[in-house]
PDB file of C-alpha atoms in Angstrom:
ATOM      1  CA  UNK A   1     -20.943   1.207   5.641  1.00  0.00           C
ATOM      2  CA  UNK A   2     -19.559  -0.570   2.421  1.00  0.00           C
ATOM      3  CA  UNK A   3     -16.085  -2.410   2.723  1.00  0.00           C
ATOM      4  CA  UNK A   4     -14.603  -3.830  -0.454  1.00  0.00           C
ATOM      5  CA  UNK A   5     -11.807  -6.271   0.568  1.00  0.00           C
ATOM      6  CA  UNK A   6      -8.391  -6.624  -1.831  1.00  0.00           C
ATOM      7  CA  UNK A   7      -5.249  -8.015  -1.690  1.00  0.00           C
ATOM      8  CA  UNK A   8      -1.918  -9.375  -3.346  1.00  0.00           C
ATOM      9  CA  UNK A   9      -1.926 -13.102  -2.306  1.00  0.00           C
ATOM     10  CA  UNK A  10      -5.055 -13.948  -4.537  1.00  0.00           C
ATOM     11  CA  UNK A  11      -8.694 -14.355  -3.817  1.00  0.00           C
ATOM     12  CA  UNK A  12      -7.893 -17.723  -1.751  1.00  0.00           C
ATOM     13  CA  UNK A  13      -5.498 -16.338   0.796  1.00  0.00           C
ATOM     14  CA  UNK A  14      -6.429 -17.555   4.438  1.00  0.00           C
ATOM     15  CA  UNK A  15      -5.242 -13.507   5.217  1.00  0.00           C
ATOM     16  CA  UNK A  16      -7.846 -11.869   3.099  1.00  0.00           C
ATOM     17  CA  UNK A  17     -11.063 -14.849   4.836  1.00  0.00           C
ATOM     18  CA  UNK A  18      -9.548 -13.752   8.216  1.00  0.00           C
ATOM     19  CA  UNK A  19      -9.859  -9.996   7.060  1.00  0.00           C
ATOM     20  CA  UNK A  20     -13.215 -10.194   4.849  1.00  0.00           C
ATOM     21  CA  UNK A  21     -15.015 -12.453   7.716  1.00  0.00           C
ATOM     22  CA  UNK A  22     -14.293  -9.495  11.049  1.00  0.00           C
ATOM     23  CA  UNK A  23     -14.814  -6.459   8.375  1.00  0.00           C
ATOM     24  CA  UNK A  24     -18.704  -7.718   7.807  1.00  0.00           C
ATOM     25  CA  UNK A  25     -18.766  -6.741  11.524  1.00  0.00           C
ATOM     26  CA  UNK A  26     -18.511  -3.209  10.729  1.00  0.00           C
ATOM     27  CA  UNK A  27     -20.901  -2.961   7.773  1.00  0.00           C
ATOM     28  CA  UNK A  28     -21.504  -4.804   4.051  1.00  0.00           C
ATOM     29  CA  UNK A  29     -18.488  -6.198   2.979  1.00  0.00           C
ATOM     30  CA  UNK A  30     -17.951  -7.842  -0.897  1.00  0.00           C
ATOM     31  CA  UNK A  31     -14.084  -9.566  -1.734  1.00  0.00           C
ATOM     32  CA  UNK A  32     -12.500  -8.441  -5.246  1.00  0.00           C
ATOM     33  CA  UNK A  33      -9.033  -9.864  -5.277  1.00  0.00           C
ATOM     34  CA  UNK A  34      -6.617 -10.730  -7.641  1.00  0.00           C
ATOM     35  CA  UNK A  35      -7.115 -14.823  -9.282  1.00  0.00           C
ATOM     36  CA  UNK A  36      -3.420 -15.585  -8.679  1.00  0.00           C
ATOM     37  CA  UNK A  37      -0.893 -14.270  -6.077  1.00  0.00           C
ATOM     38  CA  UNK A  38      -0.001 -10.803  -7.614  1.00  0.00           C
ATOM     39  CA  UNK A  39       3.192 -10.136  -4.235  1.00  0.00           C
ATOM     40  CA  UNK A  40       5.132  -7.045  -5.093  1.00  0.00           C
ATOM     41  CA  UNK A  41       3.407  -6.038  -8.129  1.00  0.00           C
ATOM     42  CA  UNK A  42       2.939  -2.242  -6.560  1.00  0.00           C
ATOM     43  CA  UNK A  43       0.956  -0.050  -8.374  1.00  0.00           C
ATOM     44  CA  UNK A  44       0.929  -1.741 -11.766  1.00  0.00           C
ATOM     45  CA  UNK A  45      -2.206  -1.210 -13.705  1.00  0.00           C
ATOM     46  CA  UNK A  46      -3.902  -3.120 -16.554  1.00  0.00           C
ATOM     47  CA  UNK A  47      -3.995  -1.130 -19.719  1.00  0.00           C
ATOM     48  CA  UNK A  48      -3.075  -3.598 -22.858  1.00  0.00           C
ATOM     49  CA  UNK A  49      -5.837  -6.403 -22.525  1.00  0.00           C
ATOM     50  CA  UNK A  50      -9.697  -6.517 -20.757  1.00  0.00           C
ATOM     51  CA  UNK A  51      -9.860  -7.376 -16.804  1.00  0.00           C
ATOM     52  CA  UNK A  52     -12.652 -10.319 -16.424  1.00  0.00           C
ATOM     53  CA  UNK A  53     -14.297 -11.408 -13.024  1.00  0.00           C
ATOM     54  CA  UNK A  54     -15.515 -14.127 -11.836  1.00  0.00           C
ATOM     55  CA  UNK A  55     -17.945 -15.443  -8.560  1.00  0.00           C
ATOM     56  CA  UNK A  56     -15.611 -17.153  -5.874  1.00  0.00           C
ATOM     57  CA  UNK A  57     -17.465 -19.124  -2.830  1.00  0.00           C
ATOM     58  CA  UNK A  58     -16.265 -17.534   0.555  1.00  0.00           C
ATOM     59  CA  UNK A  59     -17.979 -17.580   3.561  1.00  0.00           C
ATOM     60  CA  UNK A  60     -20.550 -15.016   4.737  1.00  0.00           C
ATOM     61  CA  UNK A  61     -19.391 -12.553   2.335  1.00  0.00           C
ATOM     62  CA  UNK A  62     -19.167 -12.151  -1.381  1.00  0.00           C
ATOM     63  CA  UNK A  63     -16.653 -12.403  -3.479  1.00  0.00           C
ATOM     64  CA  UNK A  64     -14.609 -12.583  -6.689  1.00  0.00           C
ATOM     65  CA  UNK A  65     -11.698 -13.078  -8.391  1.00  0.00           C
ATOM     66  CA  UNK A  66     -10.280 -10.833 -10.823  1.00  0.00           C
ATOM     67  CA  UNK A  67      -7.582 -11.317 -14.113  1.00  0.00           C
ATOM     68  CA  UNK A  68      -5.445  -8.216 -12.687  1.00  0.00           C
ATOM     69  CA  UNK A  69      -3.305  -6.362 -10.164  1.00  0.00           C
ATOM     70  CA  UNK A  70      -4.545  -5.510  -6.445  1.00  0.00           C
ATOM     71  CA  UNK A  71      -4.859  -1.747  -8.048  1.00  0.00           C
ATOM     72  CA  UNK A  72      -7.090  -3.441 -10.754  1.00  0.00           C
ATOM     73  CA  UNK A  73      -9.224  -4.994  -8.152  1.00  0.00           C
ATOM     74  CA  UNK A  74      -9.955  -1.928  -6.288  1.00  0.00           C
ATOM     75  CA  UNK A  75     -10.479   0.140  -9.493  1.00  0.00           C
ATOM     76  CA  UNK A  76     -13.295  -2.996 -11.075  1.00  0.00           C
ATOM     77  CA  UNK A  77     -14.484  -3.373  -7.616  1.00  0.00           C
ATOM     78  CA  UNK A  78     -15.291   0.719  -7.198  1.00  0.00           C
ATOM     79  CA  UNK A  79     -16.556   1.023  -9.982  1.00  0.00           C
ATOM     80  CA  UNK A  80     -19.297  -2.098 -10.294  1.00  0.00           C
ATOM     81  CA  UNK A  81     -20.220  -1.445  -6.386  1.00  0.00           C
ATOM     82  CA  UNK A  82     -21.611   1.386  -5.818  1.00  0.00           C
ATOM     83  CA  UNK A  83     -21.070   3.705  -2.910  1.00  0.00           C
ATOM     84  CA  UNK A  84     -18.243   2.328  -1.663  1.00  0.00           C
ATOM     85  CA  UNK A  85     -17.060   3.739   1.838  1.00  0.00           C
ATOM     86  CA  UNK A  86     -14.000   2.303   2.744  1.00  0.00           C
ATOM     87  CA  UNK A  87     -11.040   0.065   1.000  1.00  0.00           C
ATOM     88  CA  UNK A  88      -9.259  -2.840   2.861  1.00  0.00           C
ATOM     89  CA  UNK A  89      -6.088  -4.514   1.568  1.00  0.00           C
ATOM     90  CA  UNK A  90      -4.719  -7.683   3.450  1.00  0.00           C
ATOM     91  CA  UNK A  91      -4.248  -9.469   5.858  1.00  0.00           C
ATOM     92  CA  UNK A  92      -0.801  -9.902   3.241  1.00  0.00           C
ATOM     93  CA  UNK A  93       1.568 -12.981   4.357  1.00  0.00           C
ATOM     94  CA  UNK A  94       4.406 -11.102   5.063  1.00  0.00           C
ATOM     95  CA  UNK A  95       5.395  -7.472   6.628  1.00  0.00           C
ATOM     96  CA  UNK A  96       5.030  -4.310   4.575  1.00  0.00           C
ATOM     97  CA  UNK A  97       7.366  -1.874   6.203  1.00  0.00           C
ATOM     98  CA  UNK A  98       9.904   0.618   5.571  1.00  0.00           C
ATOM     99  CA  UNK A  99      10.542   0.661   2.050  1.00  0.00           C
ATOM    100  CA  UNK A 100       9.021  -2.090   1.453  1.00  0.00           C
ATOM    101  CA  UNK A 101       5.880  -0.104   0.510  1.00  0.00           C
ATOM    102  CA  UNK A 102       7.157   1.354  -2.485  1.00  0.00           C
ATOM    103  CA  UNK A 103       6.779  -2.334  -4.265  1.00  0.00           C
ATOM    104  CA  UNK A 104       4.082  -3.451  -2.104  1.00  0.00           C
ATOM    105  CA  UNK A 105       0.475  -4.595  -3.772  1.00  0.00           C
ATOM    106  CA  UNK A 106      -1.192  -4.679  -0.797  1.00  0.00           C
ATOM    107  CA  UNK A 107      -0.796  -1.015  -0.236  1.00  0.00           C
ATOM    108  CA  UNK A 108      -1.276  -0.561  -4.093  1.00  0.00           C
ATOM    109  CA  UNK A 109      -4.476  -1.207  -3.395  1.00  0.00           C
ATOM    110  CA  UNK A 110      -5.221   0.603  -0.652  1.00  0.00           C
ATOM    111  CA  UNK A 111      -3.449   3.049  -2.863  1.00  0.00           C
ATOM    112  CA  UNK A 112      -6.076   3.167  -5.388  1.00  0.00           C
ATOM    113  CA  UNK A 113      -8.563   3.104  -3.045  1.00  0.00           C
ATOM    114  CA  UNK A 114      -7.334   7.098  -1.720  1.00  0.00           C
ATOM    115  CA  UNK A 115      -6.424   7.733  -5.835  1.00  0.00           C
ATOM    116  CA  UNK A 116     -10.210   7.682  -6.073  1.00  0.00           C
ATOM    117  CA  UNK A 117     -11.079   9.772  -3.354  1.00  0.00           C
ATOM    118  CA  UNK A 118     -11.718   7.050  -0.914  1.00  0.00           C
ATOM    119  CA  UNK A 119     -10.065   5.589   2.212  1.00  0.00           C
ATOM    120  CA  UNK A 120      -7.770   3.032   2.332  1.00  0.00           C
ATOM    121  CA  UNK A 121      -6.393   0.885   4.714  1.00  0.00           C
ATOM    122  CA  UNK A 122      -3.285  -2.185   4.152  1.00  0.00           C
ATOM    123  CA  UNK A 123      -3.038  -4.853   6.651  1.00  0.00           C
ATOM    124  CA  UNK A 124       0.310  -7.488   7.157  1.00  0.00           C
ATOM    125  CA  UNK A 125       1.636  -9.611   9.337  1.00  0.00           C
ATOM    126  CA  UNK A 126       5.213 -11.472   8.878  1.00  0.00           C
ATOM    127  CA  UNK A 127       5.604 -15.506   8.502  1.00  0.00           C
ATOM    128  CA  UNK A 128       9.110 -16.063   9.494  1.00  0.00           C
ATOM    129  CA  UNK A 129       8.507 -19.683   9.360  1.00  0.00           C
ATOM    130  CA  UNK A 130       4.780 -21.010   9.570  1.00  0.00           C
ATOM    131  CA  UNK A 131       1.532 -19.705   8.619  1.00  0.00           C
ATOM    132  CA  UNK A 132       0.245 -16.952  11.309  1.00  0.00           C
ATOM    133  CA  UNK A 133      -2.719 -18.136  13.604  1.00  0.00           C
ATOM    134  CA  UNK A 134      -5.627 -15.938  12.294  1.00  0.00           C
ATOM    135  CA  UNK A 135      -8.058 -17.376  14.808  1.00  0.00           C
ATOM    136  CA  UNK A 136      -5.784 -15.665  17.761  1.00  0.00           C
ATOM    137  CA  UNK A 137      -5.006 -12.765  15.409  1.00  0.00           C
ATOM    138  CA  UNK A 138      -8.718 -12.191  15.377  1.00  0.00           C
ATOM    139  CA  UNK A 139      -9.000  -9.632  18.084  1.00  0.00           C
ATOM    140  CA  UNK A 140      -6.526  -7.747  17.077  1.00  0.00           C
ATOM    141  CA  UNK A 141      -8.128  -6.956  13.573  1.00  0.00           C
ATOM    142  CA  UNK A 142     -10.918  -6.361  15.094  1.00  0.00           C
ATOM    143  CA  UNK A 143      -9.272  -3.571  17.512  1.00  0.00           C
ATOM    144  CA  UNK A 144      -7.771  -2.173  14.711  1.00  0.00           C
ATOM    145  CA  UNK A 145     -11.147  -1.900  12.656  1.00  0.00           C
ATOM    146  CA  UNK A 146     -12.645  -0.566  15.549  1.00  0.00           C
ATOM    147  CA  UNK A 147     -10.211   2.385  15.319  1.00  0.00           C
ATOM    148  CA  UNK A 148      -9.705   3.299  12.031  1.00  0.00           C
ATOM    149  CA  UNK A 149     -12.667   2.375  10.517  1.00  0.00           C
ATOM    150  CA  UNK A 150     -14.469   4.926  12.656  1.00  0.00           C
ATOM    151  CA  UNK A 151     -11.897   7.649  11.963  1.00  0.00           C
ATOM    152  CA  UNK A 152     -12.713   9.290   8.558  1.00  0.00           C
ATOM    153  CA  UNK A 153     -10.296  12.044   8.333  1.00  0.00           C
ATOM    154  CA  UNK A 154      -7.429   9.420   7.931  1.00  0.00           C
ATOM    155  CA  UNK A 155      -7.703   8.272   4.577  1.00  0.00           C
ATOM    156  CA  UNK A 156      -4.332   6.328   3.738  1.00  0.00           C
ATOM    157  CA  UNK A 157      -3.382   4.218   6.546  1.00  0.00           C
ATOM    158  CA  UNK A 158      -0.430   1.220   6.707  1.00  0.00           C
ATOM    159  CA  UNK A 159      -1.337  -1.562   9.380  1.00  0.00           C
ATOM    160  CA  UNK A 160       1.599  -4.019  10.566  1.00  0.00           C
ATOM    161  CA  UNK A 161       0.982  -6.771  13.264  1.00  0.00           C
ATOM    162  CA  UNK A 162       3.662  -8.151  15.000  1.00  0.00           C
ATOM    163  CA  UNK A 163       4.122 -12.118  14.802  1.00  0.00           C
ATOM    164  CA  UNK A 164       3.404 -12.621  18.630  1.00  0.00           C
ATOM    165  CA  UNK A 165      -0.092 -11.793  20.237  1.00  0.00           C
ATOM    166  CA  UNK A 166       0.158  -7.767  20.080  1.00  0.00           C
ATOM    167  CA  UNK A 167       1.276  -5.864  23.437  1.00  0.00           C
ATOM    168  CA  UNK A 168      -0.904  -3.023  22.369  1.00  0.00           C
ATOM    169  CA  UNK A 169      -0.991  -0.076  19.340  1.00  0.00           C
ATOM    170  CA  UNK A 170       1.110   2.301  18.209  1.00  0.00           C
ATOM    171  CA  UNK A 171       1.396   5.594  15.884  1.00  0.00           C
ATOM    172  CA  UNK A 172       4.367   5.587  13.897  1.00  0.00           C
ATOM    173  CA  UNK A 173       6.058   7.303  11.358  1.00  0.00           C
ATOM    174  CA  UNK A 174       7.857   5.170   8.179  1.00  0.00           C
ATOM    175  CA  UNK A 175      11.067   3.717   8.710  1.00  0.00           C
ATOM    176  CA  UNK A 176      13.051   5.316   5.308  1.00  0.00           C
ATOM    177  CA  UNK A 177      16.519   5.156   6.437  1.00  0.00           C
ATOM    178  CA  UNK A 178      17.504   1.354   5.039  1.00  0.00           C
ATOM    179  CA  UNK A 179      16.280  -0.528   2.288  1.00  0.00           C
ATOM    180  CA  UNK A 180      16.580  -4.756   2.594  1.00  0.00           C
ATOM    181  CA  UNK A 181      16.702  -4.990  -1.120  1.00  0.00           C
ATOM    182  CA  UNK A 182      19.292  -7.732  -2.022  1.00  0.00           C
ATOM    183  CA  UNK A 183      19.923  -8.929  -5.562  1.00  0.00           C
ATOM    184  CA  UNK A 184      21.335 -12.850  -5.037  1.00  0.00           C
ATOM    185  CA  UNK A 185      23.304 -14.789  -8.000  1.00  0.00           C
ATOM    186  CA  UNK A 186      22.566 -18.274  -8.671  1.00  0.00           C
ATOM    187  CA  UNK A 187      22.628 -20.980 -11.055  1.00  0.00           C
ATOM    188  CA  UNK A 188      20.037 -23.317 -12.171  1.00  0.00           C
ATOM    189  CA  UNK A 189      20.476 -27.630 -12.821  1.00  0.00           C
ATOM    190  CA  UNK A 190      21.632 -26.233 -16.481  1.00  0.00           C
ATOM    191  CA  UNK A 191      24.458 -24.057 -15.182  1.00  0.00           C
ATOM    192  CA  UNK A 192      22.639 -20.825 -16.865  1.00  0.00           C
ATOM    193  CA  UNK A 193      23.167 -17.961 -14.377  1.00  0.00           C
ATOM    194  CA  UNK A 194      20.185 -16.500 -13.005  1.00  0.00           C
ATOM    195  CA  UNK A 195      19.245 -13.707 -10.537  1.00  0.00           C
ATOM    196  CA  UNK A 196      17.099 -13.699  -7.131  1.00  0.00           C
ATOM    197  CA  UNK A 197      15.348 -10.656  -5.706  1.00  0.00           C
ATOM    198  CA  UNK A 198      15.417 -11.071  -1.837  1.00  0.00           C
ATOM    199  CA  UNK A 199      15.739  -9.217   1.388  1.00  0.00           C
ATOM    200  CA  UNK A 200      18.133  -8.944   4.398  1.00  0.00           C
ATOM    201  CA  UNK A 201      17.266  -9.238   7.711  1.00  0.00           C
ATOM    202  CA  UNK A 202      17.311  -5.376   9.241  1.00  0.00           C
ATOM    203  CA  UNK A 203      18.959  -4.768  12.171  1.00  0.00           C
ATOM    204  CA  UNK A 204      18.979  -1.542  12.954  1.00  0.00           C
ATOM    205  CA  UNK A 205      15.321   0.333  13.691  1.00  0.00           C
ATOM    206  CA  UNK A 206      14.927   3.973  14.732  1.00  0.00           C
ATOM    207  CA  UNK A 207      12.409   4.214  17.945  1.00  0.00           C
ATOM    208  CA  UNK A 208       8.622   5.821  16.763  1.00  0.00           C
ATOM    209  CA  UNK A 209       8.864   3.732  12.936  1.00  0.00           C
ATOM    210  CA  UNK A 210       6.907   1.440  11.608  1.00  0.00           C
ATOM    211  CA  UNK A 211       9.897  -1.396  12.278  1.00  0.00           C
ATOM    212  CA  UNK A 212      10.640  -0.657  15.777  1.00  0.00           C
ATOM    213  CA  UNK A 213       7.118  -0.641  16.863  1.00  0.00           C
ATOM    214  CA  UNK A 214       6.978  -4.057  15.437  1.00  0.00           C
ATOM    215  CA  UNK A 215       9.969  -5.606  16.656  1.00  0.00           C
ATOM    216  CA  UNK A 216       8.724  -4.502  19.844  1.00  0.00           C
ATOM    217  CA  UNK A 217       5.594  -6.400  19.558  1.00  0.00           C
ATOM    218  CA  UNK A 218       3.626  -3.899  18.385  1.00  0.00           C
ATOM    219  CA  UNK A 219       0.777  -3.366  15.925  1.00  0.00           C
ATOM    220  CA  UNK A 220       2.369  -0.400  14.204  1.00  0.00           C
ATOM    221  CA  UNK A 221      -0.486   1.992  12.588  1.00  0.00           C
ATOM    222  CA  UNK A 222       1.482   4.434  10.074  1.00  0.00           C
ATOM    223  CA  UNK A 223      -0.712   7.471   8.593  1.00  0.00           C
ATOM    224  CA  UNK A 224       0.049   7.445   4.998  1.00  0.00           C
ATOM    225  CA  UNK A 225      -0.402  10.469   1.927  1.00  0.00           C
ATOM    226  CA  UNK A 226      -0.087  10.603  -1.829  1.00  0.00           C
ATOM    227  CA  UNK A 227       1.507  13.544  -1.824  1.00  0.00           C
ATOM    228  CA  UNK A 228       5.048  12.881  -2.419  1.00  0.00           C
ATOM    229  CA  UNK A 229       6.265  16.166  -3.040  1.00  0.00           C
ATOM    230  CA  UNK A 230       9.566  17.565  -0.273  1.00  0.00           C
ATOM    231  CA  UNK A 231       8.268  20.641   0.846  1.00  0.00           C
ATOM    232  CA  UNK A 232      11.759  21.184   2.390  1.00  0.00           C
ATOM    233  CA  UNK A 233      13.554  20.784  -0.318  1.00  0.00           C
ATOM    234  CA  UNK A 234      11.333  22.492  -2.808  1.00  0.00           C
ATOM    235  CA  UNK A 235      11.595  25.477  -0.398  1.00  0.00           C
ATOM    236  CA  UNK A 236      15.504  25.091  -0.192  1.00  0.00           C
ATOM    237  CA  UNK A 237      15.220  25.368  -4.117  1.00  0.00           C
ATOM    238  CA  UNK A 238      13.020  27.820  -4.559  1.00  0.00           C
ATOM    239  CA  UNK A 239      15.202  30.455  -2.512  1.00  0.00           C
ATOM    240  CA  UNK A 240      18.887  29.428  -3.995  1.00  0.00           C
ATOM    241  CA  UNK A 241      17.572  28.866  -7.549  1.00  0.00           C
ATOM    242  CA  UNK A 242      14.748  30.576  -8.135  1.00  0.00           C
ATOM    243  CA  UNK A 243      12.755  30.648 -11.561  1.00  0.00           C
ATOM    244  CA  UNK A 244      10.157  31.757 -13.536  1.00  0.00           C
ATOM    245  CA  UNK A 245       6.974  32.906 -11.963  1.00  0.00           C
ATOM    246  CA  UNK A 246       3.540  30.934 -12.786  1.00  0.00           C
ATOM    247  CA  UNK A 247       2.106  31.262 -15.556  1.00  0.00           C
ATOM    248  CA  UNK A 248      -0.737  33.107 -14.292  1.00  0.00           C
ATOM    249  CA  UNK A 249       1.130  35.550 -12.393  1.00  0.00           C
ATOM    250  CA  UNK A 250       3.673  36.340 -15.601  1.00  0.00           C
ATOM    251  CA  UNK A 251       0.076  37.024 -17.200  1.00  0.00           C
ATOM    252  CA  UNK A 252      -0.998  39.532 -14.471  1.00  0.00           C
ATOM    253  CA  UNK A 253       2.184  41.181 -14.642  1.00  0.00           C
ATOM    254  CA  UNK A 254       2.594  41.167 -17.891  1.00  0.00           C
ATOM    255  CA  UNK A 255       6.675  40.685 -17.488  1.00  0.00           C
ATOM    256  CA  UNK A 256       8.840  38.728 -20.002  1.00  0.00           C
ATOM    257  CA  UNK A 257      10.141  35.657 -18.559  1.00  0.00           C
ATOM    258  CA  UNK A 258      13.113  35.767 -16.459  1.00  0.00           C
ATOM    259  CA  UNK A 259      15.059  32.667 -16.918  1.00  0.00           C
ATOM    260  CA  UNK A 260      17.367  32.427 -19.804  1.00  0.00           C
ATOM    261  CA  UNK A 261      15.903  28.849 -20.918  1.00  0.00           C
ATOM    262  CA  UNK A 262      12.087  30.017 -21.244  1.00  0.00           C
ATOM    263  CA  UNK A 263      13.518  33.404 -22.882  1.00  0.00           C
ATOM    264  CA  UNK A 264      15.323  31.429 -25.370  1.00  0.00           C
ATOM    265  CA  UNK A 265      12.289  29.596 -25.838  1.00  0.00           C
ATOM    266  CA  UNK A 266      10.397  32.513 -26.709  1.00  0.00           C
ATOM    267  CA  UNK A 267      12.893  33.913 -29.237  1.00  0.00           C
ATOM    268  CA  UNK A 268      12.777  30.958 -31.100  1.00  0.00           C
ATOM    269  CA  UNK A 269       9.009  30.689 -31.489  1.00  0.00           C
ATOM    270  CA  UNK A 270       8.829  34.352 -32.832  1.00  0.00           C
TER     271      UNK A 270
END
């Protein structure tokens, strides 16, 4: 098995060492992370200047850091490794639940990873106050590896550890019913008025989601997909406002178009 390693805290995180060191366990491992911290960058790509990357020493695996976002790593990484089997993102400094993984790069990565028809798998822990113990986080990873790594029809998955030794695992479902967002005024030793992006602490956690299983002292496991269509509400449109067919199917049938707006349309390009 091949395991490329990203992340969003740069190439010299002590979270992506703990990560890259267990996953050569499980098969041949190489690091491609970003040269900087690149924290809530999401899915930004690189499109208006060349990436660049460059040998980093880690131990027992090998690695390198790259001019770019998390998704650029995994994209540079895929593409000058071949045959790559799986894509791991973490361990990031710092919870990724909730909404939270709308912004996140350490999903972004893992992201890319299932973009490109591969799987991918984000791992975070929070750091209320000081650094997490990786050494005593060790078998947890390693539990965790154990499961999904061996479980290929889950190809998007979003890993949270709790801060405390883990009481166990759990399957849960995204918490999408708050968002900690919080913009924060300030002013700097000029008096110029400037802006902070921040969170609030969440209170309030549904049972089953990602945040209650880790408030409980869970590592939370959350089965993620690309698709981000709402079949329920595409289904509740479809029947109160419904529209033109396909066009293959006005082809078959050889009907005019129904709606008023694509009829128009057509008169005007006659």
């Amino acid at each position: 098995m091949r395991i490329l390693v990203a992340n969003d805290d740069g190439v010299y995180s002590p979270g992506i060492a703990c990560l890259a060191g267990i996953a050569a366990e499980f098969g041949e491992t190489r690091v491609v992370a970003p040269d900087v911290e690149m924290s809530s960058a999401g899915h930004s790509i690189t499109a208006t200047r060349p990436l660049s990357y460059k040998r980093t020493p880690m131990k027992h695996v090998e690695a390198y850091r790259v001019n770019g976002t998390p998704a650029d790593c995994v994209a540079l990484g895929v593409s000058q490794w071949e045959r790559v089997d799986v894509v791991l993102s973490g361990i990031n400094l710092g919870s990724n639940l909730g909404n939270a993984i709308w912004h996140s790069g350490t999903l972004a990565a893992a992201k890319q990873a299932a973009l490109m028809g591969l799987r991918g798998i984000a791992l975070s822990i929070p750091v209320p106050k000081d650094e997490p113990d990786f050494g005593a986080l060790q078998p947890a990873v390693r539990e965790v590896l154990k499961v999904l790594l061996a479980e290929t029809a889950l190809t998007l998955v979003n890993v949270n550890f709790p801060h405390e030794r883990p009481k166990g695992m759990l399957w849960t479902r995204q918490a999408v019913k708050l968002y900690d967002g919080k913009i924060m005024p300030a002013k700097d030793p000029m008096g110029r008025q400037h802006y902070w992006f921040t969170v609030t602490p969440l209170t309030e956690t549904e049972e089953g989601t990602d945040l209650w299983a880790v408030e409980q002292g869970y590592v939370s496991l959350t089965p993620l997909r690309l698709d981000l269509t709402n079949e329920k509400q595409l289904a509740l449109m479809q029947a109160r406002h419904p529209l033109d067919a396909t066009p293959a199917k006005a082809r078959k049938a050889g009907d005019p178009p129904t709606s008023g707006v694509r009829a128009a349309v057509v008169r005007e390009s006659e």
